[in-house]
Short mmCIF file of C-alpha atoms and ligand atoms in Angstrom, two decimals:
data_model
loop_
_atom_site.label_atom_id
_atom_site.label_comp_id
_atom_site.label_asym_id
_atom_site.label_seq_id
_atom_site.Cartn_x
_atom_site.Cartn_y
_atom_site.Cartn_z
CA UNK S 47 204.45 118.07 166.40
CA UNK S 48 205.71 116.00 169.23
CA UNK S 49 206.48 112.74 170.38
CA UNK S 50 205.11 111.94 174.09
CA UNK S 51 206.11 109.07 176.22
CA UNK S 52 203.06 108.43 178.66
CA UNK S 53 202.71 107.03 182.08
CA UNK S 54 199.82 105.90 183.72
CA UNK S 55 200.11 103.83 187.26
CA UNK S 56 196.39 105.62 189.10
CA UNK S 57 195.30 102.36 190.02
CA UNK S 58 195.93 98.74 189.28
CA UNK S 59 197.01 98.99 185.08
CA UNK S 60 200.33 99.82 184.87
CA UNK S 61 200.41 101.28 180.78
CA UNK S 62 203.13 103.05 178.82
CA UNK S 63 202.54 104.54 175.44
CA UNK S 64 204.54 106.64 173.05
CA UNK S 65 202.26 109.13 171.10
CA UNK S 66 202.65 111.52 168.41
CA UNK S 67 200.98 114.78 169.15
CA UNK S 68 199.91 117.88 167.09
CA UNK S 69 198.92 116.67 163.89
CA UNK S 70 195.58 116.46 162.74
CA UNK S 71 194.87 113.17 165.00
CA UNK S 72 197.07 112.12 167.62
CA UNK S 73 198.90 108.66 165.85
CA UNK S 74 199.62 106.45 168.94
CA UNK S 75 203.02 105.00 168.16
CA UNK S 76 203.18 101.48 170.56
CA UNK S 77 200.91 101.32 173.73
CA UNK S 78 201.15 98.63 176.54
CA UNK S 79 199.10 98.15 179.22
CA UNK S 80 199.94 95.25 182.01
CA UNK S 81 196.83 94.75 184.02
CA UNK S 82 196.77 93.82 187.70
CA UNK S 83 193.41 92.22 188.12
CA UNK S 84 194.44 88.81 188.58
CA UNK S 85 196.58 90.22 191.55
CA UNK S 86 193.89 91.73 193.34
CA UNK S 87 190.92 88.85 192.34
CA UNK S 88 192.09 86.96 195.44
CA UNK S 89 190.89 89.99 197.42
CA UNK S 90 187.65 90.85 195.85
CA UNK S 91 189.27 94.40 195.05
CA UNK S 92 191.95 96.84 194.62
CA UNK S 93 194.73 96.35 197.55
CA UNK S 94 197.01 100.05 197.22
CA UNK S 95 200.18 98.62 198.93
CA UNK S 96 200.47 95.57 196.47
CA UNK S 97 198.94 98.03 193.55
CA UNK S 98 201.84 100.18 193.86
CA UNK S 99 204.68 97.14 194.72
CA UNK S 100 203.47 95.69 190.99
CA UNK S 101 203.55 98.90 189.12
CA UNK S 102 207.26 99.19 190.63
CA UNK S 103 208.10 95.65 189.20
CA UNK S 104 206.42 96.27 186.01
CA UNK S 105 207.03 99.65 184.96
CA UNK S 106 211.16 99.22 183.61
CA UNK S 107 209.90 96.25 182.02
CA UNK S 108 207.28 97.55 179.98
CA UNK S 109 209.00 100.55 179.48
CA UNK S 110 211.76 98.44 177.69
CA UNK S 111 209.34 96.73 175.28
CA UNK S 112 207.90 99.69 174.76
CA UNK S 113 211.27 101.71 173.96
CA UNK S 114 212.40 99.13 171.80
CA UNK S 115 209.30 99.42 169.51
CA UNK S 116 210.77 101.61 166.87
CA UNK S 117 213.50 104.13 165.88
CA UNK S 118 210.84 106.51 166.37
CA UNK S 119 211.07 105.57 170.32
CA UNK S 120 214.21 107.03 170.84
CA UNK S 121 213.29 110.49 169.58
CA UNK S 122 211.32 111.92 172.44
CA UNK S 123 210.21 115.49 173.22
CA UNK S 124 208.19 115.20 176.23
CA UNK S 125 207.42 112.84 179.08
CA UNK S 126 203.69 113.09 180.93
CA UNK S 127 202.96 111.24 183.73
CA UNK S 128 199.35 110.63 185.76
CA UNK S 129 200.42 113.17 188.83
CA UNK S 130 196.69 112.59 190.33
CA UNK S 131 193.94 112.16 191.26
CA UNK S 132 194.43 108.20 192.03
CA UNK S 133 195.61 106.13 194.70
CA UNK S 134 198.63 107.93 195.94
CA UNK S 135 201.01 105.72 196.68
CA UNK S 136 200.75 103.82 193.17
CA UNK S 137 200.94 107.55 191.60
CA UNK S 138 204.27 108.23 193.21
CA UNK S 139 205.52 104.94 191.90
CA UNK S 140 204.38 106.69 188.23
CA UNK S 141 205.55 110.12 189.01
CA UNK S 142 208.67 109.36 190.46
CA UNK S 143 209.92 106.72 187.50
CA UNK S 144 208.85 108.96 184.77
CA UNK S 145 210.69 112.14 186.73
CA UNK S 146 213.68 109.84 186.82
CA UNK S 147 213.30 108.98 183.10
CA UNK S 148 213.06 113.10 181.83
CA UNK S 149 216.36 113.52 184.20
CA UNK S 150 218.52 110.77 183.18
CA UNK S 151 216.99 112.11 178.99
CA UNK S 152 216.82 115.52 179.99
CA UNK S 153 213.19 115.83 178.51
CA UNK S 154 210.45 118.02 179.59
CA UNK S 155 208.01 116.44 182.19
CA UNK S 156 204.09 117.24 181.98
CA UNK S 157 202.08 116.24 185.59
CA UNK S 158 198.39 115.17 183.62
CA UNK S 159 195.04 114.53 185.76
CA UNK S 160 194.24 111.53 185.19
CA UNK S 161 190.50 112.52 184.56
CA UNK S 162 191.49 115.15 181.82
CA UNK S 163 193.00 112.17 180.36
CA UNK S 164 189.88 109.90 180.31
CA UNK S 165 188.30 113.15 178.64
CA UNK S 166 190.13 113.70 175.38
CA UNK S 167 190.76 109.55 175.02
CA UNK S 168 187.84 109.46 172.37
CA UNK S 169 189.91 112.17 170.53
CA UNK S 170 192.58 109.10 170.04
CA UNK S 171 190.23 107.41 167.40
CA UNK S 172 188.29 110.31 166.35
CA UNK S 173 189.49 113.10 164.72
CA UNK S 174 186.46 114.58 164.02
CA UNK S 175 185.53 114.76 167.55
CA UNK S 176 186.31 118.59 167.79
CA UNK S 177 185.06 121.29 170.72
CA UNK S 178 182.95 121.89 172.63
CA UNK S 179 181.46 118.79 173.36
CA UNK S 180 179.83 117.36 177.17
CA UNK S 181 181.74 114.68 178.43
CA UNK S 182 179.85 111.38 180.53
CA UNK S 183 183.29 110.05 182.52
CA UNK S 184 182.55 106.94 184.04
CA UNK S 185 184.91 105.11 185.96
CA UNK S 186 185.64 103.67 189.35
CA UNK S 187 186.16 106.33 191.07
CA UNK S 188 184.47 109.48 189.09
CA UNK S 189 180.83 109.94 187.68
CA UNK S 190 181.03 113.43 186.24
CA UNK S 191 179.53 115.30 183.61
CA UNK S 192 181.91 117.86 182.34
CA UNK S 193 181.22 120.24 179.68
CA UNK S 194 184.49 120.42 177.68
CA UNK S 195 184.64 124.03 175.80
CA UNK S 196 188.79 123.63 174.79
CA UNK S 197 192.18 121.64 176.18
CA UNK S 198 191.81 122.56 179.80
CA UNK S 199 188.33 124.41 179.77
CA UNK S 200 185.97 122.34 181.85
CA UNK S 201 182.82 123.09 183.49
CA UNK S 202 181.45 120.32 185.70
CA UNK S 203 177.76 120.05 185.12
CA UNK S 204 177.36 116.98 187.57
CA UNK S 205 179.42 114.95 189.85
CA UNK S 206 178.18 112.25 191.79
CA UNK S 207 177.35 112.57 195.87
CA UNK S 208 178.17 109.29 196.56
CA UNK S 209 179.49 106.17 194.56
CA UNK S 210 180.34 106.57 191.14
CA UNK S 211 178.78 104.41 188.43
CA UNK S 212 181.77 101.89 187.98
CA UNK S 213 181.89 101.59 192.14
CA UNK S 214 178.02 101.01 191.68
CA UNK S 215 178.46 98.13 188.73
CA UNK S 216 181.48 96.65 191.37
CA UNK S 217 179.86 96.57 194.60
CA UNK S 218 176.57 95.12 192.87
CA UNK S 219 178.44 92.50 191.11
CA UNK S 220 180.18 91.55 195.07
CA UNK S 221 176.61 91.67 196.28
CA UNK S 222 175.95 89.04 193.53
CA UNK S 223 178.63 86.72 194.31
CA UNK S 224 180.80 87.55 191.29
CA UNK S 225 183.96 88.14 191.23
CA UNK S 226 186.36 90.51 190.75
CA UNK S 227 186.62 93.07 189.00
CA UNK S 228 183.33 93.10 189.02
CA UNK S 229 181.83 95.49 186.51
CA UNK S 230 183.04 93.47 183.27
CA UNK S 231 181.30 90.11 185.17
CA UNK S 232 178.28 91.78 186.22
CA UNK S 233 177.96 93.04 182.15
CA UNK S 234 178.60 89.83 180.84
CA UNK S 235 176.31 87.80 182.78
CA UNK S 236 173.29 90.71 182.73
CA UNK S 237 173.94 90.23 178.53
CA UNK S 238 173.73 86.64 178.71
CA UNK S 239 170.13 86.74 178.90
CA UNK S 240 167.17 88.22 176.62
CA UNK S 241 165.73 91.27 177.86
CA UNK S 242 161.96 89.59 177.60
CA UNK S 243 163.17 86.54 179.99
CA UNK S 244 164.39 89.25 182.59
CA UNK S 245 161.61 90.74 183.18
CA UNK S 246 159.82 88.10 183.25
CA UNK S 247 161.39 87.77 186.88
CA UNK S 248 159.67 91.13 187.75
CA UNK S 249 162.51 91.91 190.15
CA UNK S 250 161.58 95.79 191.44
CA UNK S 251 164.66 98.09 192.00
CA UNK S 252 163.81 102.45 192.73
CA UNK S 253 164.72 104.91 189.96
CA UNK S 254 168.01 106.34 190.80
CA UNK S 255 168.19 110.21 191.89
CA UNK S 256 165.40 111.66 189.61
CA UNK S 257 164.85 114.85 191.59
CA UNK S 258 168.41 115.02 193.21
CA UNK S 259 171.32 117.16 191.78
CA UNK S 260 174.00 115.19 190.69
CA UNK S 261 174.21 111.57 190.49
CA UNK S 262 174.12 109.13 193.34
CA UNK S 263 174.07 105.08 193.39
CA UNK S 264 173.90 104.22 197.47
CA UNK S 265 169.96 104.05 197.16
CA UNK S 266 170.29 101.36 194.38
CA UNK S 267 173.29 99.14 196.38
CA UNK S 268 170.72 99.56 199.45
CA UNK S 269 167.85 98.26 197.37
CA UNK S 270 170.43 95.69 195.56
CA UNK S 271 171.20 94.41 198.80
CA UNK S 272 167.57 93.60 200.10
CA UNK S 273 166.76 92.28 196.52
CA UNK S 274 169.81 89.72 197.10
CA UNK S 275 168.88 89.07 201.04
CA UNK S 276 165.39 88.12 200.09
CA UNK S 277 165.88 85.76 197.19
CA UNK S 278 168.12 83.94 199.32
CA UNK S 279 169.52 80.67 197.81
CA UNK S 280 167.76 80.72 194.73
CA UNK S 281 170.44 83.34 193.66
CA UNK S 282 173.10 81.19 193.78
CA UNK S 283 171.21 78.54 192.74
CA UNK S 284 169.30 79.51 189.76
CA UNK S 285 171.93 80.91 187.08
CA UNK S 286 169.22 82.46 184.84
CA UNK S 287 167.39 83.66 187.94
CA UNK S 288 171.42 85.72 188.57
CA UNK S 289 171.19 86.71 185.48
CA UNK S 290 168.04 88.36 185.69
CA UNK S 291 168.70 90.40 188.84
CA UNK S 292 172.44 91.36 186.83
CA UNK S 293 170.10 92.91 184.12
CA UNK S 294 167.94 94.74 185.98
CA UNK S 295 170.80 96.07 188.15
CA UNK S 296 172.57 97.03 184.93
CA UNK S 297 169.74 98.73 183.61
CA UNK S 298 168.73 100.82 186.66
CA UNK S 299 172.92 101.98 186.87
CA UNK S 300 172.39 103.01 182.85
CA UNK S 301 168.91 104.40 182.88
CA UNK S 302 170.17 106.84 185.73
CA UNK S 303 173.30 108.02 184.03
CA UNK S 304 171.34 108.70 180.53
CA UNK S 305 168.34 110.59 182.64
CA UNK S 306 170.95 113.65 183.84
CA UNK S 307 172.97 113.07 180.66
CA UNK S 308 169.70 113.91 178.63
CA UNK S 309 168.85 116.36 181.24
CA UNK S 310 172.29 118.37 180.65
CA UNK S 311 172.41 117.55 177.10
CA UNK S 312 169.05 119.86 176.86
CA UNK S 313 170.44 122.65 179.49
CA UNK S 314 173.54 123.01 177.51
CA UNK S 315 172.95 123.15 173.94
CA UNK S 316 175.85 120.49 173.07
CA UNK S 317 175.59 119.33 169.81
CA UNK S 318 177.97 116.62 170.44
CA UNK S 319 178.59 113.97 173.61
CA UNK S 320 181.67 112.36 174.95
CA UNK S 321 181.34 108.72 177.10
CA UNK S 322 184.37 107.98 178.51
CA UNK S 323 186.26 105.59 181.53
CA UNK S 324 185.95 102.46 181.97
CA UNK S 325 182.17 102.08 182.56
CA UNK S 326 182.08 103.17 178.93
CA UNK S 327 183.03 99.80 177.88
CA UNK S 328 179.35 98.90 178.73
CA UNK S 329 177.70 97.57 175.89
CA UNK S 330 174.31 98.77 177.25
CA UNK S 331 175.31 102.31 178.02
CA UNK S 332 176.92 102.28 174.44
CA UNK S 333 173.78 101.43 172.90
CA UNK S 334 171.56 103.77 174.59
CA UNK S 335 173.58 106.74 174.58
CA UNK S 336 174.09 105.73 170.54
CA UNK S 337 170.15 106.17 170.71
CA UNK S 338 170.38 110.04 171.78
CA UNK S 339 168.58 111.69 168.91
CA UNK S 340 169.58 114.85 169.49
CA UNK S 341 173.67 114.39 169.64
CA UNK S 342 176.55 113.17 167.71
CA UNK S 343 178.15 110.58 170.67
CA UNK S 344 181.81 109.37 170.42
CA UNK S 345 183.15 106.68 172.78
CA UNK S 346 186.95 105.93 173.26
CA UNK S 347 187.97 102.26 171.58
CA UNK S 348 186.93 100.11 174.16
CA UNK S 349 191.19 99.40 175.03
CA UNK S 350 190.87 103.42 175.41
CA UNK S 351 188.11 103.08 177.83
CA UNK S 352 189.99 101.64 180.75
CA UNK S 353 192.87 103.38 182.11
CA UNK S 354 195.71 103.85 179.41
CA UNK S 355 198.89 105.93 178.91
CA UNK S 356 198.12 106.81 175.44
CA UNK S 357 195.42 109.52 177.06
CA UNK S 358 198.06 110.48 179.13
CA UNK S 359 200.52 111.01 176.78
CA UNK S 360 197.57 113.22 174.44
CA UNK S 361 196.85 115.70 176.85
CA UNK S 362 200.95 116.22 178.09
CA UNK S 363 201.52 116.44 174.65
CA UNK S 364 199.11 119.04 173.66
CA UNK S 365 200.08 121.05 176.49
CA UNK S 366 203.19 120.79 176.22
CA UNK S 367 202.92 122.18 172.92
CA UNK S 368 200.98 124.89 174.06
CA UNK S 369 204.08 125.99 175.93
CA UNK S 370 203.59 124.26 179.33
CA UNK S 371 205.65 122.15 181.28
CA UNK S 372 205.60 120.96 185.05
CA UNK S 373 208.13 121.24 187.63
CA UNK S 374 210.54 118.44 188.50
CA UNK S 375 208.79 119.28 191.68
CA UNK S 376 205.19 119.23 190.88
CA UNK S 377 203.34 117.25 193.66
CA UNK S 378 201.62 114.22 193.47
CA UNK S 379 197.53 114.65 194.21
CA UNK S 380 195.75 111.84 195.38
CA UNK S 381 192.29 114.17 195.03
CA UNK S 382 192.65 116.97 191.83
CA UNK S 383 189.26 118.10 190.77
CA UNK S 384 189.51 117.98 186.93
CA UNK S 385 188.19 121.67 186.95
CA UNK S 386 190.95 123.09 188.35
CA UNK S 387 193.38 121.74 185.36
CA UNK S 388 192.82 125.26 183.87
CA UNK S 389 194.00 126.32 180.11
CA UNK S 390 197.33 126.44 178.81
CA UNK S 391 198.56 130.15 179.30
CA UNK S 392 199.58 130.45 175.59
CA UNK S 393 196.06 129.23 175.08
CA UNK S 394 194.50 132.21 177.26
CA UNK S 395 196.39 134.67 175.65
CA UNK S 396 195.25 133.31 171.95
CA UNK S 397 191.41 133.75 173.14
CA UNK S 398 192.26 137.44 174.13
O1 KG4 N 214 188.53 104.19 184.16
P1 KG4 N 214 188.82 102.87 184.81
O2 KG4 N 214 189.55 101.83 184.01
O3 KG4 N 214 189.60 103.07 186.16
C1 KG4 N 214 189.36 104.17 187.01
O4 KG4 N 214 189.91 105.25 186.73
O5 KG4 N 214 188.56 103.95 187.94
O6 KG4 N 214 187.39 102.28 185.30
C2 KG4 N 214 187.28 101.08 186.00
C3 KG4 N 214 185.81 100.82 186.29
C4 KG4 N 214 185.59 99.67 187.25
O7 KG4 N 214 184.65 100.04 188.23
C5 KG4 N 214 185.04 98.58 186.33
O8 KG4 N 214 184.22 97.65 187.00
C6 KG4 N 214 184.26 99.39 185.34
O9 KG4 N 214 185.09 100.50 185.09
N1 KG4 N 214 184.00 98.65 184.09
C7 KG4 N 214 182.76 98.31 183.67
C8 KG4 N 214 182.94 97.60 182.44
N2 KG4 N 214 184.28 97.55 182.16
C9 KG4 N 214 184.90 98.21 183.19
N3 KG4 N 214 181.55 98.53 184.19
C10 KG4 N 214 180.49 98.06 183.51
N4 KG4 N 214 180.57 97.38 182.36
C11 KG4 N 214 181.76 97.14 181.78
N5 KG4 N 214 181.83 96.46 180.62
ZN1 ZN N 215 190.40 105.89 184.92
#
């Protein structure tokens, strides 16, 4: 077994978690998560250069709470850090504090992708969540269907051509007027009202990417966008009328991502399905992938969903107890394809 100390700075949550690894389930120790959103509201979005300044202030802060949690704290074996992919500059604030921290402890350092992390987070909750399963990661950045055979054995099935499902949710919820972040307001507003009084609006939007391979959500913000031009001030005049077009939008983004996830579900056998990032705090999506009849579906906890350390710390953990650790030199990568993790060597050489 091992005790992990977890970094995760991608984007805008800076989050910190110790995590004990190797037992039957993974028993997350103290997690903390300091969330930048009401930084970046003023600007509708993300802004990287103030992203990375704030995980910089908050980092040694957090990390002091979260040292000071127990006795177990200060008994360490391993520190993993988000190395990529993610918005580079707030990744080299992560990379470089937790390199710093190993040094100055002399502890092993693990580099994670952050999107291997996203897919063992349900594995935090659910210990009977066990291999192979496919994994739905929706985020802000990815839309990726990944079949997951072991720690580090990934097959992408699907990836998306254009916006993933989370930038799809956020850029809506802008064309709506809401602000940010927008996926959480567009959810809450599209569940404020009854399915029947929706439709009663009749508002028209295409079927996302039936044909196509791979997922892809331009067409829809394209259609979204006329939708909003022609109804004019009655949008912003007319909550319930808002809250009709949030629905429909909502339900278009879900319908597509259960079509190919029913589609690859079929192709691939999989007995058991994985939705996971932050678009899998989605109520809706929860509930229809829940009505798969043909899988057993895990989600993270919904404080797993959005970006945490306690992932992090999971996958560093279990690969560092498969023998692996990363350079103090290992680079930072803004873009890391989640295939290209690859499998613990001690791993490979148990499945030969
Ligand atoms: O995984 P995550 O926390 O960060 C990335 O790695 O991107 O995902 C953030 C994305 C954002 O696009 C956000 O709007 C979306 O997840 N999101 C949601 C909901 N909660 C977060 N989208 C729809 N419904 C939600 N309830
Ligand atoms: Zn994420």
């Amino acid at each position: 077994m091992a005790i992990v100390l977890g970094f995760e700075t991608s984007c805008d949550e800076t989050a910190v978690s110790v995590v004990e690894v190797g037992a039957k389930a993974p028993r997350i120790i103290v997690e903390r998560v300091a969330s930048q959103a009401d930084l970046h509201a003023a600007y509708g979005g993300v802004v990287p250069e103030l992203a990375a300044r704030e995980h910089l202030k908050t980092l040694p802060l957090i990390l002091d709470q979260v040292l000071s949690h127990s006795a177990e704290c200060a008994t360490l074996d391993a520190v993993a850090v988000t190395s990529g992919p993610g918005l580079k500059g707030c990744l080299l604030m992560g990379v470089g504090f937790a390199r710093a921290y190993a040094l100055q402890r002399h502890l092993p350092l693990l580099c994670v992708n952050h999107i291997e992390g996203h897919l063992h987070a349900a594995r935090l909750a659910a210990a009977d969540c066990r291999y192979p399963y496919l994994a739905l990661v929706v985020s802000g950045g990815h839309t990726e269907l990944i079949h997951v055979r072991a720690l580090g054995d990934y097959e992408c099935v699907a990836r998306t051509i254009d916006d993933a499902a989370g930038e799809a949710f956020d850029k809506s919820a802008s064309l709506l007027g809401l602000p940010y972040p927008g996926g959480p307001n567009l959810a809450r507003l599209a569940d404020s009202i009854a399915p029947e009084n929706a439709r009663a609006y009749n508002f028209q939007l295409p079927k996302v990417m039936r044909e196509a391979e791979g997922f892809s959500f331009s067409g829809l913000k394209t259609a979204i966008a006329l939708l909003v031009k022609r109804e004019g001030r009655r949008l912003l005049e007319e909550t319930e009328r808002r809250a009709a077009l949030a629905f429909v939008v909502q339900e278009a983004i879900v319908e597509a991502l259960i079509f190919k996830l029913k589609g690859a579900l079929r192709a691939s056998r999989l007995s058991r399905v994985v939705v996971t990032g932050g678009v899998a705090a989605n109520r809706f999506l929860r509930e229809r992938v829940s009505e798969l009849p043909e899988a057993q579906v895990y989600f993270p906890d919904f404080r797993h969903c959005q970006d945490n350390a306690s992932m992090i710390a999971l996958v560093g953990g279990e690969r560092f107890l498969a023998g692996e650790t990363s350079g103090f030199d290992a680079p930072v990568s803004a873009r890391w394809a989640v295939e290209s993790c690859g499998v613990p060597r001690s791993r490979i050489e148990a499945y030969v």
